[in-house]
Each structure stands twice: as C-alpha cells, then as structure tokens.
Tab-separated table of C-alpha atoms in Angstrom:
chain	number	residue	atom	x	y	z
M	157	ALA	CA	174.106	165.669	133.005
M	158	GLN	CA	174.370	163.533	129.926
M	159	THR	CA	176.975	164.384	127.305
M	160	VAL	CA	177.727	163.063	123.833
M	161	THR	CA	181.229	163.366	122.423
M	162	GLN	CA	182.320	162.873	118.838
M	163	SER	CA	186.089	163.194	118.863
M	164	GLN	CA	186.608	163.228	115.079
M	165	PRO	CA	185.555	166.565	113.516
M	166	GLU	CA	186.365	165.269	110.021
M	167	MET	CA	187.198	161.982	108.368
M	168	SER	CA	187.911	160.800	104.849
M	169	VAL	CA	187.538	157.388	103.286
M	170	GLN	CA	188.126	155.991	99.846
M	171	GLU	CA	185.035	154.960	97.928
M	172	ALA	CA	184.169	151.272	98.530
M	173	GLU	CA	186.254	151.156	101.709
M	174	THR	CA	185.029	150.883	105.310
M	175	VAL	CA	185.078	153.701	107.838
M	176	THR	CA	184.212	153.882	111.532
M	177	LEU	CA	182.929	157.016	113.243
M	178	SER	CA	183.391	157.258	116.993
M	179	CYS	CA	180.926	158.369	119.636
M	180	THR	CA	181.146	158.227	123.397
M	181	TYR	CA	178.571	159.352	125.897
M	182	ASP	CA	178.212	159.849	129.583
M	183	THR	CA	175.092	159.015	131.557
M	184	SER	CA	173.988	157.631	134.873
M	185	GLU	CA	170.803	156.195	133.380
M	186	SER	CA	170.428	152.524	132.554
M	187	ASP	CA	167.686	152.811	129.941
M	188	TYR	CA	168.179	155.015	126.933
M	189	TYR	CA	168.417	155.080	123.159
M	190	LEU	CA	171.227	155.995	120.845
M	191	PHE	CA	170.949	157.225	117.288
M	192	TRP	CA	173.106	158.116	114.355
M	193	TYR	CA	171.753	160.835	112.100
M	194	LYS	CA	173.102	161.866	108.721
M	195	GLN	CA	172.934	165.458	107.528
M	196	PRO	CA	173.855	165.862	103.843
M	197	PRO	CA	174.439	169.300	102.268
M	198	SER	CA	170.679	169.594	101.823
M	199	ARG	CA	170.628	169.992	105.650
M	200	GLN	CA	167.875	167.466	106.173
M	201	MET	CA	168.437	165.232	109.198
M	202	ILE	CA	168.086	161.585	108.217
M	203	LEU	CA	167.981	158.762	110.726
M	204	VAL	CA	170.640	156.180	109.902
M	205	ILE	CA	170.390	153.695	112.733
M	206	ARG	CA	169.232	153.382	116.315
M	207	GLN	CA	170.144	151.207	119.276
M	208	GLU	CA	168.191	150.418	122.414
M	209	ALA	CA	170.469	150.288	125.454
M	210	TYR	CA	168.784	147.170	126.806
M	211	LYS	CA	169.664	145.211	123.665
M	212	GLN	CA	173.085	143.587	123.603
M	213	GLN	CA	172.901	142.862	119.897
M	214	ASN	CA	174.381	145.558	117.716
M	215	ALA	CA	171.966	147.220	115.311
M	216	THR	CA	172.535	146.936	111.565
M	217	GLU	CA	170.886	148.631	108.586
M	218	ASN	CA	172.263	147.447	105.259
M	219	ARG	CA	175.789	148.911	104.975
M	220	PHE	CA	175.546	150.630	108.366
M	221	SER	CA	176.237	148.909	111.646
M	222	VAL	CA	177.112	149.960	115.151
M	223	ASN	CA	179.472	148.725	117.804
M	224	PHE	CA	177.618	149.373	121.050
M	225	GLN	CA	179.707	148.923	124.170
M	226	LYS	CA	177.426	149.805	127.082
M	227	ALA	CA	179.997	149.443	129.844
M	228	ALA	CA	182.455	151.604	127.954
M	229	LYS	CA	179.661	154.026	126.913
M	230	SER	CA	180.757	153.806	123.330
M	231	PHE	CA	178.578	153.806	120.214
M	232	SER	CA	180.566	153.783	116.979
M	233	LEU	CA	179.122	153.697	113.468
M	234	LYS	CA	180.671	151.531	110.766
M	235	ILE	CA	179.940	152.261	107.135
M	236	SER	CA	180.883	149.471	104.772
M	237	ASP	CA	181.413	149.811	101.026
M	238	SER	CA	181.386	153.608	101.289
M	239	GLN	CA	179.549	155.421	98.525
M	240	LEU	CA	179.750	158.997	97.303
M	241	GLY	CA	176.247	159.580	98.655
M	242	ASP	CA	177.461	158.826	102.171
M	243	ALA	CA	179.304	162.145	102.283
M	244	ALA	CA	177.624	164.175	105.024
M	245	MET	CA	177.773	165.312	108.624
M	246	TYR	CA	177.025	162.470	110.994
M	247	PHE	CA	175.573	163.158	114.420
M	248	CYS	CA	175.456	160.799	117.334
M	249	ALA	CA	172.467	161.399	119.627
M	250	TYR	CA	171.335	160.214	123.036
M	251	ARG	CA	167.742	160.030	124.149
M	252	SER	CA	166.589	159.295	127.661
M	253	GLU	CA	163.820	156.750	127.869
M	254	ASN	CA	161.569	158.779	130.078
M	255	ARG	CA	162.185	162.414	129.360
M	256	ASP	CA	161.721	164.027	125.980
M	257	ASP	CA	163.824	167.019	126.906
M	258	LYS	CA	166.813	164.750	127.306
M	259	ILE	CA	167.777	164.558	123.651
M	260	ILE	CA	171.444	165.336	123.255
M	261	PHE	CA	173.440	165.560	120.053
M	262	GLY	CA	177.174	165.405	119.570
M	263	LYS	CA	178.940	168.096	117.556
M	264	GLY	CA	179.140	165.903	114.485
M	265	THR	CA	181.741	164.312	112.239
M	266	ARG	CA	182.053	165.467	108.642
M	267	LEU	CA	182.674	162.474	106.393
M	268	HIS	CA	184.333	162.931	103.004
M	269	ILE	CA	184.231	160.171	100.398
M	270	LEU	CA	187.202	160.140	98.048
M	271	PRO	CA	186.515	158.825	94.535
U	237	ASN	CA	153.098	162.214	102.670
U	238	ALA	CA	154.767	165.573	103.132
U	239	GLY	CA	156.231	164.676	106.549
U	240	VAL	CA	157.454	167.719	108.466
U	241	THR	CA	157.175	171.009	106.595
U	242	GLN	CA	158.937	174.198	107.695
U	243	THR	CA	158.455	177.684	106.326
U	244	PRO	CA	160.226	179.860	105.429
U	245	LYS	CA	163.486	178.238	104.298
U	246	PHE	CA	165.492	181.449	104.626
U	247	ARG	CA	164.890	184.736	106.403
U	248	ILE	CA	166.865	187.816	107.303
U	249	LEU	CA	165.665	189.904	110.244
U	250	LYS	CA	166.777	193.152	111.755
U	251	ILE	CA	167.606	193.326	115.447
U	252	GLY	CA	164.422	193.792	117.465
U	253	GLN	CA	162.043	192.477	114.809
U	254	SER	CA	159.772	189.559	115.497
U	255	MET	CA	158.752	186.613	113.387
U	256	THR	CA	157.171	183.182	113.523
U	257	LEU	CA	158.724	180.049	112.107
U	258	GLN	CA	156.031	177.695	110.946
U	259	CYS	CA	156.111	173.917	111.335
U	260	THR	CA	153.443	171.428	110.373
U	261	GLN	CA	153.412	167.644	110.197
U	262	ASP	CA	150.931	165.286	108.597
U	263	MET	CA	151.951	162.068	110.337
U	264	ASN	CA	149.628	162.504	113.328
U	265	HIS	CA	152.637	162.547	115.635
U	266	ASN	CA	152.065	163.443	119.262
U	267	TYR	CA	155.500	164.873	119.905
U	268	MET	CA	157.014	167.884	118.227
U	269	TYR	CA	160.313	169.671	118.812
U	270	TRP	CA	162.218	172.772	117.874
U	271	TYR	CA	166.014	172.717	117.651
U	272	ARG	CA	168.644	175.212	116.690
U	273	GLN	CA	171.911	174.297	115.045
U	274	ASP	CA	174.762	176.751	115.298
U	275	PRO	CA	177.737	176.487	112.907
U	276	GLY	CA	179.894	173.461	113.636
U	277	MET	CA	177.636	172.332	116.445
U	278	GLY	CA	175.016	169.705	117.045
U	279	LEU	CA	171.379	170.431	117.671
U	280	LYS	CA	170.109	172.013	120.853
U	281	LEU	CA	166.523	171.622	121.964
U	282	ILE	CA	164.586	174.874	122.312
U	283	TYR	CA	161.050	173.731	123.107
U	284	TYR	CA	159.021	170.589	122.737
U	285	SER	CA	155.405	169.501	122.931
U	286	VAL	CA	153.881	166.179	123.879
U	287	GLY	CA	150.462	167.025	122.473
U	288	ALA	CA	148.037	169.789	121.628
U	289	GLY	CA	147.898	172.377	124.392
U	290	ILE	CA	151.070	171.138	126.106
U	291	THR	CA	154.524	172.652	125.681
U	292	ASP	CA	157.709	172.580	127.707
U	293	LYS	CA	161.146	174.160	127.682
U	294	GLY	CA	164.208	172.459	126.347
U	295	GLU	CA	167.853	173.343	126.834
U	296	VAL	CA	167.862	176.834	125.271
U	297	PRO	CA	164.359	178.383	125.497
U	298	ASN	CA	165.243	182.016	126.254
U	299	GLY	CA	164.080	184.446	123.579
U	300	TYR	CA	161.546	182.043	122.087
U	301	ASN	CA	157.916	181.125	122.538
U	302	VAL	CA	155.810	178.278	121.181
U	303	SER	CA	152.209	177.201	121.037
U	304	ARG	CA	150.495	173.956	120.107
U	305	SER	CA	146.837	174.533	119.360
U	306	THR	CA	146.551	171.536	117.025
U	307	THR	CA	148.326	168.218	116.644
U	308	GLU	CA	149.674	169.266	113.250
U	309	ASP	CA	151.154	172.692	113.951
U	310	PHE	CA	153.926	173.852	116.243
U	311	PRO	CA	155.027	177.431	115.461
U	312	LEU	CA	158.109	179.005	117.037
U	313	ARG	CA	158.055	182.731	117.729
U	314	LEU	CA	160.946	185.113	118.165
U	315	GLU	CA	159.702	188.287	119.833
U	316	LEU	CA	162.787	190.525	119.821
U	317	ALA	CA	165.350	189.126	117.422
U	318	ALA	CA	168.962	189.270	118.597
U	319	PRO	CA	172.193	188.452	116.691
U	320	SER	CA	172.718	185.446	118.988
U	321	GLN	CA	169.630	183.879	117.441
U	322	THR	CA	171.286	183.615	114.043
U	323	SER	CA	171.142	179.896	113.407
U	324	VAL	CA	169.494	177.113	111.464
U	325	TYR	CA	166.241	176.003	113.047
U	326	PHE	CA	164.866	172.510	112.741
U	327	CYS	CA	161.421	171.271	113.595
U	328	ALA	CA	160.949	167.575	114.270
U	329	SER	CA	158.197	165.193	115.269
U	330	SER	CA	157.926	161.695	116.637
U	331	TYR	CA	155.155	159.309	117.395
U	332	HIS	CA	155.646	158.206	120.954
U	333	LEU	CA	157.571	158.938	124.069
U	334	GLY	CA	159.640	156.377	125.830
U	335	ILE	CA	160.042	153.716	123.178
U	336	GLY	CA	162.925	155.307	121.349
U	337	GLN	CA	160.986	156.423	118.340
U	338	PRO	CA	163.205	158.365	115.961
U	339	GLN	CA	162.437	161.930	115.157
U	340	HIS	CA	161.463	163.063	111.679
U	341	PHE	CA	162.978	166.385	110.754
U	342	GLY	CA	161.946	169.209	108.497
U	343	ASP	CA	164.386	170.758	106.041
U	344	GLY	CA	165.310	173.603	108.355
U	345	THR	CA	165.012	177.389	108.336
U	346	ARG	CA	168.181	179.472	107.997
U	347	LEU	CA	167.700	182.651	110.003
U	348	SER	CA	170.090	185.589	110.044
U	349	ILE	CA	169.717	188.512	112.432
U	350	LEU	CA	171.527	191.647	111.313
C-alpha cells in the first residue's frame, strides 16, 4: 500500500528566508501525481503545486518549487522569500493515476513564519 | 463562482443521533469526495463518486453513507453518531480522473459527538 511521510511536524523560518519541507512516499506504481496543499487557520485546503511522476522537470509556481526525486521517492517543497501569509499546515499528497480511491495525505507540517 | 460549498460549518451531536452533511459544487465536476481530518492528522477518504448515481467506498467508510443523485450534490449521512466520528469533514471535487486534476475543497464542517 502507498504511504506518504512528512517527517517534520513543525518548522519555523524567518520572514524573507527560504525553507524546505520534506515529503517521502512509498509506492510500487510508476504513474502517479504528487501535490502540496496548504491549510491556513481558516481550514480551507488550497492547492500549492503539483507534479506528474512522468515529468522529470520540477514544478514551480512563483515562490514555490519542488525537488522531485523519483528514484528516491522524495518530493520536497521549497518556499522562497517566505511571507507571513505562508504560515499554515502543509500537506503532501499522493494520487494514483488510475484509481480515485488512492488519494493519500501525509500528516502535515506546520510552518511558522517569524517576523 | 461559489466553488464547493459545505453546510453546516459547525455541529454538535449527541451519541446515536443522525445528521446529513451537505456538499454542493457549481463547477460541473464529475468527481466528488468526502474526507475526514482528525486532529494532527492528514485527510482520510471516506467515500467518493465519479458521477451521478455512482458512489464507492474510500479508506474509512464505516458509519457513513452517501448518495449522488445530481452532479452538483454529494451529501454525507451519519446514521448513528459515535464519539469516534468527531472530526473535521471536508468535501472536495475535481474535474477528471486519471490526469492528475487537483481537488477543490470546501471550507469544512467541524463535527463534535458528545
């Protein structure tokens, strides 16, 4: 069975600095998708970035980028120029290509931004 | 566009009571999902639907029922509320299976069973 592990329950970063959140996963599938979701105190789940496993190029969205290492089954999120509004829980998620019930979330990393 | 709308936002139930959590989306998405999020945990899939009239179990379906009579609506029913069902419930929708479409989430329903 697939698993998603986020080994950092909490992290802190100074405003304007860069922080990297870790995520590893385990799967025997070759085709899948990986996501990072942000959950601010409002509780709404907001998609930050996604990566298709068949793409070697790392996804980027403005200040957010990923380091996708397929062989190592690693999918870390880098936030550059951290802003106060980035403070939230961040969830790494795995989605199988062919089965909608295979959507697995990690336990999350709470990110604090220090002014 | 309202996106995914969940009602109510908060509810307290007594053990054994029943209730329905409502979810509606206006994006004409085929796929809809119900998750629960326990404190300090990620989301676990309860049920999902790939279209009107079609539903299937997720990882933690026991104690819940769903129906999908229209594309827009996907209510979740708790028949006999138990303390273990205290959680935050999220409804989500997405457009298509198999091409990695992200899911759009509602704001969640905080449910306490006392």
